[in-house]
């Protein structure tokens, strides 16, 4: 398909909107697929054809409360980070054909302010720019090395270890000379992490003897815990930390798919005091001025094969709701995304 033929294409725009706010677990019926007119860009904006949509655990948390974005309400187009191709531009510096990334949402076409988009000049397959070379890779990189301060010889534990962020955290920890322990939710994922990604040990958070499994995987205690899940796993990890250990709160996916998240964490402040622990959170945007430097290192690791991109590309906009529901239930291995259209 030529680029000109795309520009002439349909005037319609299929989009997933929020139908209802979930009462408990998210289901595909909380979304409705609607057809709207293809939007026109205003001055300063571009019209993009959406190519690849990132499916993120945080998408469920956006229903729970106002955070860095307003809580989702019925009628909203489901937001989502995505890669798109500019179809029409009223913005200096962006031209038809350019590849961009930003919050384009779960839809076929999106208008966006040019200032809110990043231009990508792809030298690698586009999915890499949603995994290692995107938000996921940067979160793992800065979260582990800056917020967590992981150093050679230390034991790093990471939860949701076979997911998008966790699988990169574990690989970077190995590159940094750390001993790596993963926490994940199935024996298949455990095998994959040890046999393919070279984790030193992997435990299953569904194991009733998780506490003992973690203690034997970290006999001297963990130096860094990169926490993607919060909840019970975080409580158990408090007791598996070594003296002076650092807990990095990246996310709390175990508490997203509910309207009654756990209140507090047992062991805070008890273990913080007894083991001189530090617990800190971070948002990737804290590191915005240094994205370029982080990306240079991640690109090098990808190019020389040190980092293996873990990507699952599902085909078709129709798949988006089930893809998010599945991810919250642990169906994904690595970074899950939806291909909406091919690059022209
Ligand atoms: N701080 C930031 O700036 C920032 C930026 C990006 C992402 N994040 C956070 O990073 C975390 C990972 O997000 P992601 O998009 O990369 O998702 P992901 O890890 O690819 O997928 C989520 C995984 O969570 C695991 N999970 C689900 N319920 C669980 C439970 N009750 N207990 C333990 N594990 C559970 C599942 O794996 P199993 O099969 O192993 O259970 C699932 O595959 C999220 O908390 C997200 O909010 C933070």
Coordinates of N, CA and C and ligand atoms in Angstrom, one line a residue, residues 55-58 135-136 139 160-166 183-186 189 205-206 228-229 233 249-254 256 282-285 327-332 334-335, ligand 1:
X55 N 0.3 -2.3 25.1 CA -0.7 -2.7 26.1 C 0.0 -2.7 27.4
X56 N -0.5 -1.9 28.3 CA 0.2 -1.6 29.6 C -0.6 -2.0 30.8
X57 N 0.0 -2.6 31.8 CA -0.8 -2.9 33.0 C -1.4 -1.7 33.6
X58 N -0.7 -0.5 33.5 CA -1.3 0.7 34.1 C -2.6 1.1 33.5
X135 N 9.3 3.3 26.5 CA 9.0 3.5 27.9 C 9.5 2.3 28.8
X136 N 9.2 1.1 28.2 CA 9.5 -0.1 29.0 C 11.0 -0.2 29.3
X139 N 12.2 2.6 31.7 CA 11.8 2.4 33.0 C 12.7 1.4 33.7
X160 N 7.0 -9.7 38.6 CA 6.5 -9.7 37.2 C 7.7 -9.8 36.2
X161 N 8.6 -10.8 36.6 CA 9.9 -10.9 35.9 C 9.8 -11.3 34.5
X162 N 8.7 -12.0 34.1 CA 8.6 -12.4 32.7 C 7.8 -11.4 31.9
X163 N 7.4 -10.3 32.5 CA 6.6 -9.3 31.9 C 7.5 -8.3 31.1
X164 N 6.9 -7.2 30.6 CA 7.6 -6.3 29.7 C 8.8 -5.6 30.5
X165 N 8.4 -5.0 31.6 CA 9.5 -4.3 32.4 C 10.4 -5.2 33.1
X166 N 9.8 -6.2 33.7 CA 10.6 -7.2 34.5 C 11.7 -7.9 33.7
X183 N 10.6 -13.3 40.1 CA 9.4 -13.8 40.7 C 8.3 -13.7 39.6
X184 N 7.7 -14.8 39.3 CA 6.7 -14.8 38.2 C 5.6 -15.8 38.6
X185 N 4.6 -16.0 37.6 CA 3.4 -16.7 38.0 C 3.2 -18.0 37.4
X186 N 4.2 -18.6 36.7 CA 3.9 -20.0 36.2 C 5.2 -20.7 36.0
X189 N 7.0 -19.8 32.8 CA 7.7 -18.6 32.8 C 9.0 -18.8 33.6
X205 N 5.1 -16.7 42.4 CA 4.3 -16.0 43.5 C 3.1 -16.7 43.9
X206 N 2.7 -17.8 43.1 CA 1.5 -18.5 43.5 C 1.9 -19.7 44.4
X228 N 7.4 -4.6 40.9 CA 6.4 -4.2 39.9 C 4.9 -4.5 40.3
X229 N 4.8 -5.2 41.5 CA 3.5 -5.8 41.8 C 2.8 -5.4 43.1
X233 N 3.1 -10.0 47.5 CA 4.5 -10.3 47.1 C 5.5 -9.3 47.8
X249 N 10.0 1.0 44.2 CA 8.5 0.8 43.8 C 8.3 1.3 42.4
X250 N 8.2 0.4 41.5 CA 7.9 0.8 40.1 C 6.4 0.8 39.8
X251 N 5.7 -0.2 40.3 CA 4.3 -0.3 40.1 C 3.7 -1.3 41.1
X252 N 2.4 -1.5 41.0 CA 1.7 -2.4 42.0 C 0.6 -3.2 41.2
X253 N 1.0 -3.9 40.2 CA 0.0 -4.5 39.3 C -1.0 -5.4 40.0
X254 N -0.5 -6.0 41.2 CA -1.4 -6.9 41.9 C -2.6 -6.2 42.5
X256 N -4.1 -3.5 40.8 CA -4.8 -2.6 39.8 C -6.2 -3.2 39.4
X282 N 9.4 5.8 41.9 CA 9.9 6.7 40.9 C 8.9 6.6 39.7
X283 N 8.8 7.7 39.0 CA 8.1 7.8 37.7 C 9.2 7.9 36.6
X284 N 9.0 7.2 35.5 CA 10.0 7.4 34.5 C 10.2 8.8 34.1
X285 N 9.2 9.6 34.1 CA 9.3 11.0 33.7 C 10.3 11.8 34.6
X327 N -3.2 -9.7 29.9 CA -2.0 -9.3 30.6 C -2.1 -9.2 32.1
X328 N -3.3 -8.7 32.5 CA -3.5 -8.5 34.0 C -3.6 -9.9 34.6
X329 N -3.9 -10.9 33.8 CA -4.0 -12.3 34.4 C -2.7 -13.1 34.1
X330 N -1.7 -12.4 33.6 CA -0.4 -13.1 33.4 C -0.2 -13.9 32.1
X331 N -1.1 -13.6 31.1 CA -1.0 -14.3 29.8 C 0.2 -13.9 29.0
X332 N 0.8 -12.8 29.3 CA 1.8 -12.3 28.4 C 3.2 -12.8 28.8
X334 N 6.8 -11.0 28.1 CA 7.4 -9.8 27.6 C 6.4 -8.7 27.2
X335 N 6.8 -7.8 26.3 CA 6.0 -6.7 26.0 C 4.9 -7.0 25.0
Ligands
LIG1 N1 7.1 3.9 37.5 C1 6.9 4.1 36.2 O1 7.2 5.1 35.6 C2 6.4 2.9 35.4 C3 6.5 2.9 34.0 C4 6.0 1.8 33.3 C5 5.5 0.7 34.0 N2 5.4 0.8 35.3 C6 4.8 -0.3 36.1 O2 5.6 -1.5 35.8 C7 4.8 -2.7 36.1 C8 4.9 -3.7 35.0 O3 4.1 -3.2 33.9 P1 4.1 -3.8 32.5 O4 3.3 -2.9 31.6 O5 5.6 -4.1 32.1 O6 3.3 -5.2 32.7 P2 3.8 -6.7 32.5 O7 4.9 -6.9 33.6 O8 4.2 -7.0 31.1 O9 2.5 -7.5 32.9 C9 2.0 -7.5 34.1 C10 2.4 -8.8 34.8 O10 2.0 -8.8 36.2 C11 1.9 -10.1 36.7 N3 0.9 -10.1 37.7 C12 -0.5 -9.9 37.5 N4 -1.1 -10.0 38.7 C13 -0.2 -10.3 39.6 C14 -0.3 -10.5 41.0 N5 -1.5 -10.5 41.7 N6 0.9 -10.8 41.7 C15 2.0 -10.8 41.0 N7 2.2 -10.6 39.7 C16 1.1 -10.3 39.0 C17 1.6 -11.0 35.5 O11 2.7 -11.9 35.4 P3 2.8 -13.3 36.2 O12 2.3 -14.4 35.3 O13 4.2 -13.4 36.6 O14 1.8 -13.2 37.4 C18 1.6 -10.1 34.3 O15 2.2 -10.6 33.2 C19 3.4 -2.2 36.4 O16 3.2 -2.1 37.8 C20 3.4 -0.7 35.8 O17 2.5 0.1 36.4 C21 5.8 1.8 36.0

